[in-house]
Short mmCIF file of N, CA and C in Angstrom, two decimals:
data_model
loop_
_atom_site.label_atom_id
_atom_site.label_comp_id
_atom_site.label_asym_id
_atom_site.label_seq_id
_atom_site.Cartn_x
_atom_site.Cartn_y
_atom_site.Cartn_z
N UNK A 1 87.58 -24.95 12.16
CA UNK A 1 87.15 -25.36 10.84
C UNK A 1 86.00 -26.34 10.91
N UNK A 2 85.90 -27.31 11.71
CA UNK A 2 84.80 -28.27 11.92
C UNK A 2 83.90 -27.67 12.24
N UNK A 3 83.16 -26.71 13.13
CA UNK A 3 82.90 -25.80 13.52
C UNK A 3 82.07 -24.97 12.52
N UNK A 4 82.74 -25.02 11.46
CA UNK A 4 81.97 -23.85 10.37
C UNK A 4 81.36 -25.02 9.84
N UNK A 5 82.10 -26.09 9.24
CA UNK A 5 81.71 -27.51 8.52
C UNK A 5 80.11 -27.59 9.15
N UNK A 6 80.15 -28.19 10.18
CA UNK A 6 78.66 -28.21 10.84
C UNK A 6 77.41 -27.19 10.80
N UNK A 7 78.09 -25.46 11.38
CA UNK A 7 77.39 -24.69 10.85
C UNK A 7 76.88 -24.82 9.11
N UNK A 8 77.69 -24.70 8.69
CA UNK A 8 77.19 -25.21 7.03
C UNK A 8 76.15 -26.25 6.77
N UNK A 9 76.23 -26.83 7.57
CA UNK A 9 75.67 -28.51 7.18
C UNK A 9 74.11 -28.21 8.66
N UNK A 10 73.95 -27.47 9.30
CA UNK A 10 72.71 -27.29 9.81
C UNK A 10 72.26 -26.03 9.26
N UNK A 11 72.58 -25.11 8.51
CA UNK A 11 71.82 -23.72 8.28
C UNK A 11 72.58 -23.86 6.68
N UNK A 12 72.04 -24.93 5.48
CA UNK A 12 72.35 -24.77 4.16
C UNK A 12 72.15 -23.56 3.23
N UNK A 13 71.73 -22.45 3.93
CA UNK A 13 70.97 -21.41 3.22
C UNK A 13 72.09 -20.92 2.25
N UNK A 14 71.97 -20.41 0.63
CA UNK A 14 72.89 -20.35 0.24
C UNK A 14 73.55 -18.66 0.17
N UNK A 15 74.50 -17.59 -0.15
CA UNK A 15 75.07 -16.97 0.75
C UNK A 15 75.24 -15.72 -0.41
N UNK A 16 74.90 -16.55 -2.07
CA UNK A 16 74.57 -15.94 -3.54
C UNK A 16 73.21 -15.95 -3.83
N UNK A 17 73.11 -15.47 -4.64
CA UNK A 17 72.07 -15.69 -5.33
C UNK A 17 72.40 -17.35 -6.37
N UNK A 18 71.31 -18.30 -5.94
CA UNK A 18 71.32 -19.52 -7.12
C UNK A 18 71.11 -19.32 -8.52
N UNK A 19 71.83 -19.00 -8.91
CA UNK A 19 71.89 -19.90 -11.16
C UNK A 19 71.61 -21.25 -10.90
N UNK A 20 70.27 -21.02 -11.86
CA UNK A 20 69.93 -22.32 -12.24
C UNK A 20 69.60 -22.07 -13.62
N UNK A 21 69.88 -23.22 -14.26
CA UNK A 21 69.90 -23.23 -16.12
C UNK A 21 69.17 -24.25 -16.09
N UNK A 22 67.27 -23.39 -17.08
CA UNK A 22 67.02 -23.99 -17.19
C UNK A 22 66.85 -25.07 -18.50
N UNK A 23 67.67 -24.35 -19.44
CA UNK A 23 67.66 -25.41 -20.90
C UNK A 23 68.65 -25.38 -21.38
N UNK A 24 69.51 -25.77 -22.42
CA UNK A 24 70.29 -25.94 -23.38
C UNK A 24 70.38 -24.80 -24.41
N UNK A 25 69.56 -24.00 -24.09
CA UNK A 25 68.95 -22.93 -25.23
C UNK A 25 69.87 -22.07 -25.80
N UNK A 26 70.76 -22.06 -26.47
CA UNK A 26 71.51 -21.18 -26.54
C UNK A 26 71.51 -19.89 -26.30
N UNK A 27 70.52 -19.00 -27.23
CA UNK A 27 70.13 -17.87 -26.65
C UNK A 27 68.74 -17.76 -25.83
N UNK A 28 69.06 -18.49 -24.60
CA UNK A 28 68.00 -18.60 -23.76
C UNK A 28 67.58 -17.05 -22.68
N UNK A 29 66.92 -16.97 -22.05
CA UNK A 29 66.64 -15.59 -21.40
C UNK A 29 67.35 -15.69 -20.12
N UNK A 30 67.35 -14.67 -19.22
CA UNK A 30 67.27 -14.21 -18.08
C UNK A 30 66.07 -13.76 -17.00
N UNK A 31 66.02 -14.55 -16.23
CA UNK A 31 64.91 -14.16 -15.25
C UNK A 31 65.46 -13.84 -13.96
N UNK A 32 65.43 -12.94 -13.42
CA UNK A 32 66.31 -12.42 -12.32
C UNK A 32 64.95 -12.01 -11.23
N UNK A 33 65.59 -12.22 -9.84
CA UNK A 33 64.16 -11.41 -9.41
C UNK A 33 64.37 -11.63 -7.72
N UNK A 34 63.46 -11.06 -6.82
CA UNK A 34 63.90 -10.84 -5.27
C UNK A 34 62.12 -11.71 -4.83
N UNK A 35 62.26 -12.54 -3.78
CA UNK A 35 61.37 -12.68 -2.97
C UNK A 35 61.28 -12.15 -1.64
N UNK A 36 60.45 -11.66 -1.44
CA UNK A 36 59.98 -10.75 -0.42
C UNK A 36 58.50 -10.65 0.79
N UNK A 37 58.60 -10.17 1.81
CA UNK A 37 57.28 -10.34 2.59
C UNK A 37 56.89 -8.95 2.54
N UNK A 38 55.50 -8.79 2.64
CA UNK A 38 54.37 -7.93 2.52
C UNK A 38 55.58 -6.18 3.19
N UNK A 39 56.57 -6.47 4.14
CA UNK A 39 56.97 -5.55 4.25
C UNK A 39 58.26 -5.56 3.83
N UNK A 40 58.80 -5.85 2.90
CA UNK A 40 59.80 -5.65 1.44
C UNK A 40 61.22 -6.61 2.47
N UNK A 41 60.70 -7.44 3.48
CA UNK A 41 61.88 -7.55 4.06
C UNK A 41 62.47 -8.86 2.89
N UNK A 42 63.44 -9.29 2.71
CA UNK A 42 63.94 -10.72 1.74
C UNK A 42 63.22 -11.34 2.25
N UNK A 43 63.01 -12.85 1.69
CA UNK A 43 62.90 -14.03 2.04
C UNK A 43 63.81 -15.29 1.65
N UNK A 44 64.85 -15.38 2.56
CA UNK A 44 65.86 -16.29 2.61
C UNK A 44 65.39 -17.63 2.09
N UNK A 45 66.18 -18.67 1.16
CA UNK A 45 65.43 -19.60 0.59
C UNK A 45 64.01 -19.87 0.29
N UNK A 46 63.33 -18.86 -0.06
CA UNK A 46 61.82 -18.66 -1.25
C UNK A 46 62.44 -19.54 -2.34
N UNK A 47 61.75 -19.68 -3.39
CA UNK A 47 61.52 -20.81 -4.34
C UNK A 47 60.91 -20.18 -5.26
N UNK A 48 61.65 -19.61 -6.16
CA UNK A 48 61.04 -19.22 -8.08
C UNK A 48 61.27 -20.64 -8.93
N UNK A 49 59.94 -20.71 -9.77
CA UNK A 49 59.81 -22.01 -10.36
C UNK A 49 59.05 -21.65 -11.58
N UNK A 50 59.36 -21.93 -12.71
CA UNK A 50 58.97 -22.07 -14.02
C UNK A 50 58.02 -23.38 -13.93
N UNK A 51 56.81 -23.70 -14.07
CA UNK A 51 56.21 -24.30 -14.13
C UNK A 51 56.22 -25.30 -14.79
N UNK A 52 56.43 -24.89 -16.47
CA UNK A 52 56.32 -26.05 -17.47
C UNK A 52 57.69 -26.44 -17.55
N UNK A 53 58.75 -25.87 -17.15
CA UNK A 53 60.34 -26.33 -17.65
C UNK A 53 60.66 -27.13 -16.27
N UNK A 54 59.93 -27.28 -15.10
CA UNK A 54 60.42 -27.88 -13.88
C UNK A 54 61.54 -27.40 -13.19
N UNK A 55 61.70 -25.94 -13.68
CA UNK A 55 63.66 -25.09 -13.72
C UNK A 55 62.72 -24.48 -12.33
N UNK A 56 64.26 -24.84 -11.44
CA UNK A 56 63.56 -23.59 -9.97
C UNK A 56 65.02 -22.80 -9.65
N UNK A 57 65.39 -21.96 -8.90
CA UNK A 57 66.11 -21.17 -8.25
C UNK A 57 65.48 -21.30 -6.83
N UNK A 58 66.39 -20.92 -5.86
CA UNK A 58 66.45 -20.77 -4.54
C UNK A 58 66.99 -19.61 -4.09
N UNK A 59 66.20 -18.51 -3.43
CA UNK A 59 66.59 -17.53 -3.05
C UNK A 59 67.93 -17.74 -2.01
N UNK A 60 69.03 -16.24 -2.53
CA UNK A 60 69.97 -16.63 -1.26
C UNK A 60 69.42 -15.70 0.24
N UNK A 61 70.24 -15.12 0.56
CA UNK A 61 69.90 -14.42 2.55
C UNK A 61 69.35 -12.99 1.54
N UNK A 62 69.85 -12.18 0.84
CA UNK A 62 69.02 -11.10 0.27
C UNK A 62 67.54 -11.22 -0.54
N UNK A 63 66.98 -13.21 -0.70
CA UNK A 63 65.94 -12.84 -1.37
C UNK A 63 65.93 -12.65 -3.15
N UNK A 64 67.48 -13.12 -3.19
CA UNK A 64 67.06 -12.85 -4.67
C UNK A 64 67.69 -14.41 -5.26
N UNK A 65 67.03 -14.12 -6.76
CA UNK A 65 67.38 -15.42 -7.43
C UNK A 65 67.50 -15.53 -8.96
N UNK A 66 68.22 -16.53 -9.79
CA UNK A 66 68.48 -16.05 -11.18
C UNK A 66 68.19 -17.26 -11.95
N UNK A 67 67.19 -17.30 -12.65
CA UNK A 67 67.13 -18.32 -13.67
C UNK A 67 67.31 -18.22 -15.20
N UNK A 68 68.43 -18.76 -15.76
CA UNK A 68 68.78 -18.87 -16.94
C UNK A 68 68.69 -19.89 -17.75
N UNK A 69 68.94 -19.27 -19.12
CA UNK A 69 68.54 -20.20 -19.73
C UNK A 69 67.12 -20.96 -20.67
N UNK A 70 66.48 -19.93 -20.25
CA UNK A 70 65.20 -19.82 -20.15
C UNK A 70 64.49 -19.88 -21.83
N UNK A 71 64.00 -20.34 -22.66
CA UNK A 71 63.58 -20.53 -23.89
C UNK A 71 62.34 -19.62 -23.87
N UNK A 72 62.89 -18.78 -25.56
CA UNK A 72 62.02 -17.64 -25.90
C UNK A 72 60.43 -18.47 -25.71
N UNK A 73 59.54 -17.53 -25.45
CA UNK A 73 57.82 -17.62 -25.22
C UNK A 73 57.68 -17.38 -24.21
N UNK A 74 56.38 -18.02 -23.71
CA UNK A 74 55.39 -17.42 -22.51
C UNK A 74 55.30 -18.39 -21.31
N UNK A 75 55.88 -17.89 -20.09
CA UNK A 75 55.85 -18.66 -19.01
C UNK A 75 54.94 -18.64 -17.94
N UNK A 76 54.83 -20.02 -16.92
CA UNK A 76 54.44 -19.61 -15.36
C UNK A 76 55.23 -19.92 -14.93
N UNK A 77 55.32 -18.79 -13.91
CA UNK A 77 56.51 -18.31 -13.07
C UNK A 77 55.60 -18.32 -11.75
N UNK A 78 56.40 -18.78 -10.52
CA UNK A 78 55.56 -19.15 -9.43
C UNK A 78 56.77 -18.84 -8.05
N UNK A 79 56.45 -17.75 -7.17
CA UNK A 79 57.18 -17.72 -5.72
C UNK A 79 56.25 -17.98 -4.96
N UNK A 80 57.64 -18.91 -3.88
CA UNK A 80 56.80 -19.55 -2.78
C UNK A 80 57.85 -19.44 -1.89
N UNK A 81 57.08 -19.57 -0.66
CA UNK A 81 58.10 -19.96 0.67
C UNK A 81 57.08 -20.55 1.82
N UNK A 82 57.32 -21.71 2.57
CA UNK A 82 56.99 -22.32 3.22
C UNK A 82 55.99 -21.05 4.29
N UNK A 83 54.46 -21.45 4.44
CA UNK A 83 53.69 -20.13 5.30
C UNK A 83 53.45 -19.12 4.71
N UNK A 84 54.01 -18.91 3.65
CA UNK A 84 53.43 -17.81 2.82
C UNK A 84 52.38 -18.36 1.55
N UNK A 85 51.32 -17.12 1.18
CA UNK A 85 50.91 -17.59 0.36
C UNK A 85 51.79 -17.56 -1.21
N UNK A 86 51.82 -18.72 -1.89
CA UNK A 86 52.58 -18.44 -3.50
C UNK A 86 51.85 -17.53 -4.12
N UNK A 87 52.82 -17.12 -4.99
CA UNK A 87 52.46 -15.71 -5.82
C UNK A 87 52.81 -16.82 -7.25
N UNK A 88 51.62 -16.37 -8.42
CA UNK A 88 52.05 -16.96 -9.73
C UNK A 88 51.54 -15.72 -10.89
N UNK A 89 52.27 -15.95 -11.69
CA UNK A 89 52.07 -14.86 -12.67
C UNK A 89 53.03 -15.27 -13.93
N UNK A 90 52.56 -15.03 -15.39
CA UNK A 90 53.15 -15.10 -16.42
C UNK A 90 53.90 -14.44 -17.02
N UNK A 91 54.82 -14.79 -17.26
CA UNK A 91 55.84 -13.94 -18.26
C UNK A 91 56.31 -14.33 -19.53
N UNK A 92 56.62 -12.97 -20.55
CA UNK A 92 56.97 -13.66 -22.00
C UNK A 92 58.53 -13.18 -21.96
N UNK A 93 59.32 -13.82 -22.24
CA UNK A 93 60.43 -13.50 -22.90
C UNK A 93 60.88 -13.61 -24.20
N UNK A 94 61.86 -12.82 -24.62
CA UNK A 94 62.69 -13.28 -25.97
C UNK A 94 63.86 -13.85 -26.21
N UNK A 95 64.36 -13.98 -27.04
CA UNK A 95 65.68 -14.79 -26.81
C UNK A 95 66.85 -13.56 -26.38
N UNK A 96 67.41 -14.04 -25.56
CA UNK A 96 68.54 -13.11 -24.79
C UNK A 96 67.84 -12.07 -24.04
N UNK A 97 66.62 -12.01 -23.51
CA UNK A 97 66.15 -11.17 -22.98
C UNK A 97 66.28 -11.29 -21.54
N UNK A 98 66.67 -9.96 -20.76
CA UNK A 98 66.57 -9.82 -19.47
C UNK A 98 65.51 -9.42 -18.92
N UNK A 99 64.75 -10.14 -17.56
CA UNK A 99 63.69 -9.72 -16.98
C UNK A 99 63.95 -9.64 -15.51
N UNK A 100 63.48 -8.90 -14.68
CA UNK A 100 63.68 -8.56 -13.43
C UNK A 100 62.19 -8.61 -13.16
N UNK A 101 61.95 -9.53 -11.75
CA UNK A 101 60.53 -9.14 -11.41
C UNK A 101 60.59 -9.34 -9.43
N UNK A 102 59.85 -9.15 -9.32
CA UNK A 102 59.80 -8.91 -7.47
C UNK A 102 58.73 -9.61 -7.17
N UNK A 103 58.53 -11.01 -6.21
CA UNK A 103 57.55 -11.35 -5.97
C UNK A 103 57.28 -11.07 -4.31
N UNK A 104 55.99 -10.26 -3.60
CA UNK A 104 55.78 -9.64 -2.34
C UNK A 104 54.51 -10.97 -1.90
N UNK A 105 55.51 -11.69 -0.74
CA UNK A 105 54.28 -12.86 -0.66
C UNK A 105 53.69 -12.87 0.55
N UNK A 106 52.77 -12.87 1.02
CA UNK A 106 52.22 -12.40 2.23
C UNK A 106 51.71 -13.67 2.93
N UNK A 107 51.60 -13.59 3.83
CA UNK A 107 51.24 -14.87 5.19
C UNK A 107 49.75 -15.36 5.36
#
């Protein structure tokens, strides 16, 4: 058991996909989405970040990540991972709306 404790505590990578909420919004959106390298492999803890709300997610070991919560209008949305170049691009949502997007970030 100590054993795993430690493993845990040197390799934090998380094992889900992270929910992160980013407002109070009641009927706030869904942003769902996979980070990825130039050859579709995941990217284990990448970083999706809403720009103006300061709301991020952390990819889990498949690369993907979920941000909720999200208030109807028009966002920047930004993947990154340490050595890669960030990918940024805008998105609009509505209220209760689901979005799926794939960011392919290359070196």
């Amino acid at each position: 058991m100590i054993r795993l404790a430690v493993l845990l505590l040197l390799f934090p990578a998380p094992l889900v996909a992270q929910r992160s909420w980013c407002s109070n919004a009641p009927n706030g959106a869904t942003i769902r989405g996979r980070i990825e390298d130039f050859d579709h492999a995941p990217i284990q803890s990448g970083l999706a970040v809403l720009r103006k709300l300061k709301c991020e997610a952390l990819a889990d070991r498949q690369g993907n990540f979920v941000l909720t919560g999200v208030p109807a209008g028009r966002h920047d949305l930004i993947g990154a991972f340490i050595g890669y170049y960030r990918r940024d691009t805008t998105v609009v949502v509505g209220e209760r709306d689901t979005l799926t997007i794939v960011f392919r970030l290359i070196r």
